[in-house]
CSV table of C-alpha atoms in Angstrom, one decimal:
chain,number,residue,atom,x,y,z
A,1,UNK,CA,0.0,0.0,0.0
A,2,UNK,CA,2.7,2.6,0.9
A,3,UNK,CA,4.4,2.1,-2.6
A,4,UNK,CA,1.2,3.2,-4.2
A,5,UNK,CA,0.6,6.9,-2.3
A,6,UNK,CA,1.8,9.4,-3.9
A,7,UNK,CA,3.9,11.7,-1.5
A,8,UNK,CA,4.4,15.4,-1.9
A,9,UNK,CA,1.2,16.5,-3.9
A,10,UNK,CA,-2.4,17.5,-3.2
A,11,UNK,CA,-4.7,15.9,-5.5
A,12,UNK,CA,-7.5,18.0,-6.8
A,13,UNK,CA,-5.7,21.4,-6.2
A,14,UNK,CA,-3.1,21.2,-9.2
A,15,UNK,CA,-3.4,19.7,-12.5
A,16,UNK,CA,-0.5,17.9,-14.0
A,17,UNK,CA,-1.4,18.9,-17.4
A,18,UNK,CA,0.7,21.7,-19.3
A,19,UNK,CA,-0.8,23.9,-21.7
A,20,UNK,CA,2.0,23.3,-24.1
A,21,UNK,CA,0.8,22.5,-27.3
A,22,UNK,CA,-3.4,23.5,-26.3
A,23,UNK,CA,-4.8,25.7,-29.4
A,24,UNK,CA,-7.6,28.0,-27.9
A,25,UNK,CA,-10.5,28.7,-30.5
A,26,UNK,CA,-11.7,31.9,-31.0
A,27,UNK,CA,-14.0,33.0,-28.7
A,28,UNK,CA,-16.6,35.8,-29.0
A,29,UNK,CA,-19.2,37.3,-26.6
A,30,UNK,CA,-23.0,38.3,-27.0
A,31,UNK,CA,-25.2,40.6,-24.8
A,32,UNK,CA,-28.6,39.2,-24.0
A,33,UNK,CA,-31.5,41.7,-23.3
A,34,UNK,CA,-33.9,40.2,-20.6
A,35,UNK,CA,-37.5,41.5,-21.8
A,36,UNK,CA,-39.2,40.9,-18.1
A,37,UNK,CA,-36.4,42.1,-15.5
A,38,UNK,CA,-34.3,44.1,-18.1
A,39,UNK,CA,-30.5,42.7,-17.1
A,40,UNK,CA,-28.2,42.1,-19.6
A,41,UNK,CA,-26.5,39.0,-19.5
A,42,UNK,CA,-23.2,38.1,-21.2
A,43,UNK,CA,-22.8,34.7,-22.9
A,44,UNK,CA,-19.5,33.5,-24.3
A,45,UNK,CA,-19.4,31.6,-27.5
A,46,UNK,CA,-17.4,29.9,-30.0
A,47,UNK,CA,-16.5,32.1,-32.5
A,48,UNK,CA,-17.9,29.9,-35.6
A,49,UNK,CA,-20.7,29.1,-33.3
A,50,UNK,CA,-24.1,29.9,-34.5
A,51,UNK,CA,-25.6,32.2,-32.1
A,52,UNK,CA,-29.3,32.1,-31.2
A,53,UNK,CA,-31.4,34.9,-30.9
A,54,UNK,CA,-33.4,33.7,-27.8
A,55,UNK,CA,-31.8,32.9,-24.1
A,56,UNK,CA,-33.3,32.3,-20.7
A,57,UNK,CA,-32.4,35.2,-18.5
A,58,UNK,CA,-30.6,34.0,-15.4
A,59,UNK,CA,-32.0,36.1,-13.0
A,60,UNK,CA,-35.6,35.6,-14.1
A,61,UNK,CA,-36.3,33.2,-16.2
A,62,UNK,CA,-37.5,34.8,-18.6
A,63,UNK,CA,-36.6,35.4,-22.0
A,64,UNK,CA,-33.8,37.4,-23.1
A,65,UNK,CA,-33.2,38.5,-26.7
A,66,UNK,CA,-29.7,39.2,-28.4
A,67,UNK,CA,-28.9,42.8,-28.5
A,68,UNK,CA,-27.5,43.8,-32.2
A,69,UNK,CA,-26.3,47.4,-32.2
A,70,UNK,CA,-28.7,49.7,-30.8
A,71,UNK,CA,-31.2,47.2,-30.7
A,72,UNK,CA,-32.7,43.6,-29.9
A,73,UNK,CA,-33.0,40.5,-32.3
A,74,UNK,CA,-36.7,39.9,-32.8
A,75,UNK,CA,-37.5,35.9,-32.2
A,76,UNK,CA,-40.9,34.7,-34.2
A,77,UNK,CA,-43.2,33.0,-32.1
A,78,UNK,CA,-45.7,31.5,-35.0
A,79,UNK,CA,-44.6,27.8,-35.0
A,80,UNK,CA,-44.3,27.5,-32.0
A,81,UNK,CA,-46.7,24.7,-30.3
A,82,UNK,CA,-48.4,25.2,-26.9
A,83,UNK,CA,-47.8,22.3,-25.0
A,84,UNK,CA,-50.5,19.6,-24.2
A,85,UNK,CA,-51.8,19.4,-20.6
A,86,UNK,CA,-53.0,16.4,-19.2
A,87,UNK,CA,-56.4,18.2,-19.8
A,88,UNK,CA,-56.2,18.6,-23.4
A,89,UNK,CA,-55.4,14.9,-23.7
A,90,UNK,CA,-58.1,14.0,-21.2
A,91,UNK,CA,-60.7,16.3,-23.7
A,92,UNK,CA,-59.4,14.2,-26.7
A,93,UNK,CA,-61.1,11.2,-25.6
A,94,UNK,CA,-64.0,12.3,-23.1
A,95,UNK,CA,-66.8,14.9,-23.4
A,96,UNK,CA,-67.4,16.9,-20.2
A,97,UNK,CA,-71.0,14.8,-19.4
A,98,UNK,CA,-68.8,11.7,-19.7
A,99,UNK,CA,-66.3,13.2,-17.0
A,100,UNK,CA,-69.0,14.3,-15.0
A,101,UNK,CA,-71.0,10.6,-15.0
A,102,UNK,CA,-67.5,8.9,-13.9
A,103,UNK,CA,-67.0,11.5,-11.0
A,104,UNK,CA,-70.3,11.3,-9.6
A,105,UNK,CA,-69.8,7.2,-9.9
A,106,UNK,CA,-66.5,7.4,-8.2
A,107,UNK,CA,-67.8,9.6,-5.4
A,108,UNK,CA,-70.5,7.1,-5.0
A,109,UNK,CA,-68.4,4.3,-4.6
A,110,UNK,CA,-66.0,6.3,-2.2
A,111,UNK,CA,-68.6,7.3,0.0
A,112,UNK,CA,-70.0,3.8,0.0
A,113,UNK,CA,-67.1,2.8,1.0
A,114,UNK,CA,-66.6,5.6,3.9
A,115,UNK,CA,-70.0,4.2,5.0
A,116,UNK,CA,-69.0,0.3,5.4
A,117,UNK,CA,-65.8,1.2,6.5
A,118,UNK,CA,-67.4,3.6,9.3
A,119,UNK,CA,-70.0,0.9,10.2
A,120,UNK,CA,-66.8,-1.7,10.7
A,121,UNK,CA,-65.3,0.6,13.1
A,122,UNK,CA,-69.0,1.1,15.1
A,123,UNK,CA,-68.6,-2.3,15.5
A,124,UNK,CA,-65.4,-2.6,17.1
A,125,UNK,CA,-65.4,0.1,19.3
């Protein structure tokens, strides 16, 4: 065991790589415009990288739009799809008598049961 330890380092505070030999890409940085909070937040990219015109806004969560020039990038919304709720699926395949019929037969049978199970503990008390 004591030839394996390794003597004289700290692990994890040092690396025992070089940078001899690393080639850095390009690197360029974009200004995003939150439209909720207003804070701009700085994003570093690859230079060749293709930047988008939309990003989430750190402090917020909202969205934040690239800022070219003077101005912001303007992100179209149209194909966008609104997400499906459990709803909407539930709508798909029921009408809203249907729903109702099932929720009045469910209460039924829970209050049935409420009832036996209330009568059970009459008994045994």
């Amino acid at each position: 065991m004591a030839d394996r330890s390794l003597r004289g380092i700290r692990l994890g505070a040092q690396s025992l790589q070089s940078e001899e030999g690393v080639v850095f890409h390009d690197r360029a940085q974009h200004t995003y415009s939150c439209s909720s909070c207003g804070r701009d937040t700085v994003i570093t990219f690859a230079a060749d990288a293709e930047v988008p015109e939309a990003w989430e806004c750190r402090t917020c969560g909202a969205e934040a739009l690239l800022r070219i020039g003077e101005g912001t990038a303007t992100v179209d919304h149209s194909g966008d799809k609104a997400a499906r709720t459990h709803w909407d699926m539930l709508l798909e395949r029921r009408t809203i008598p249907e729903l109702e019929e099932l929720l009045e037969e469910r209460l039924a049978y829970i209050r049935e049961r409420r009832g036996a199970a209330a009568a059970t503990d009459k008994l045994s008390a």
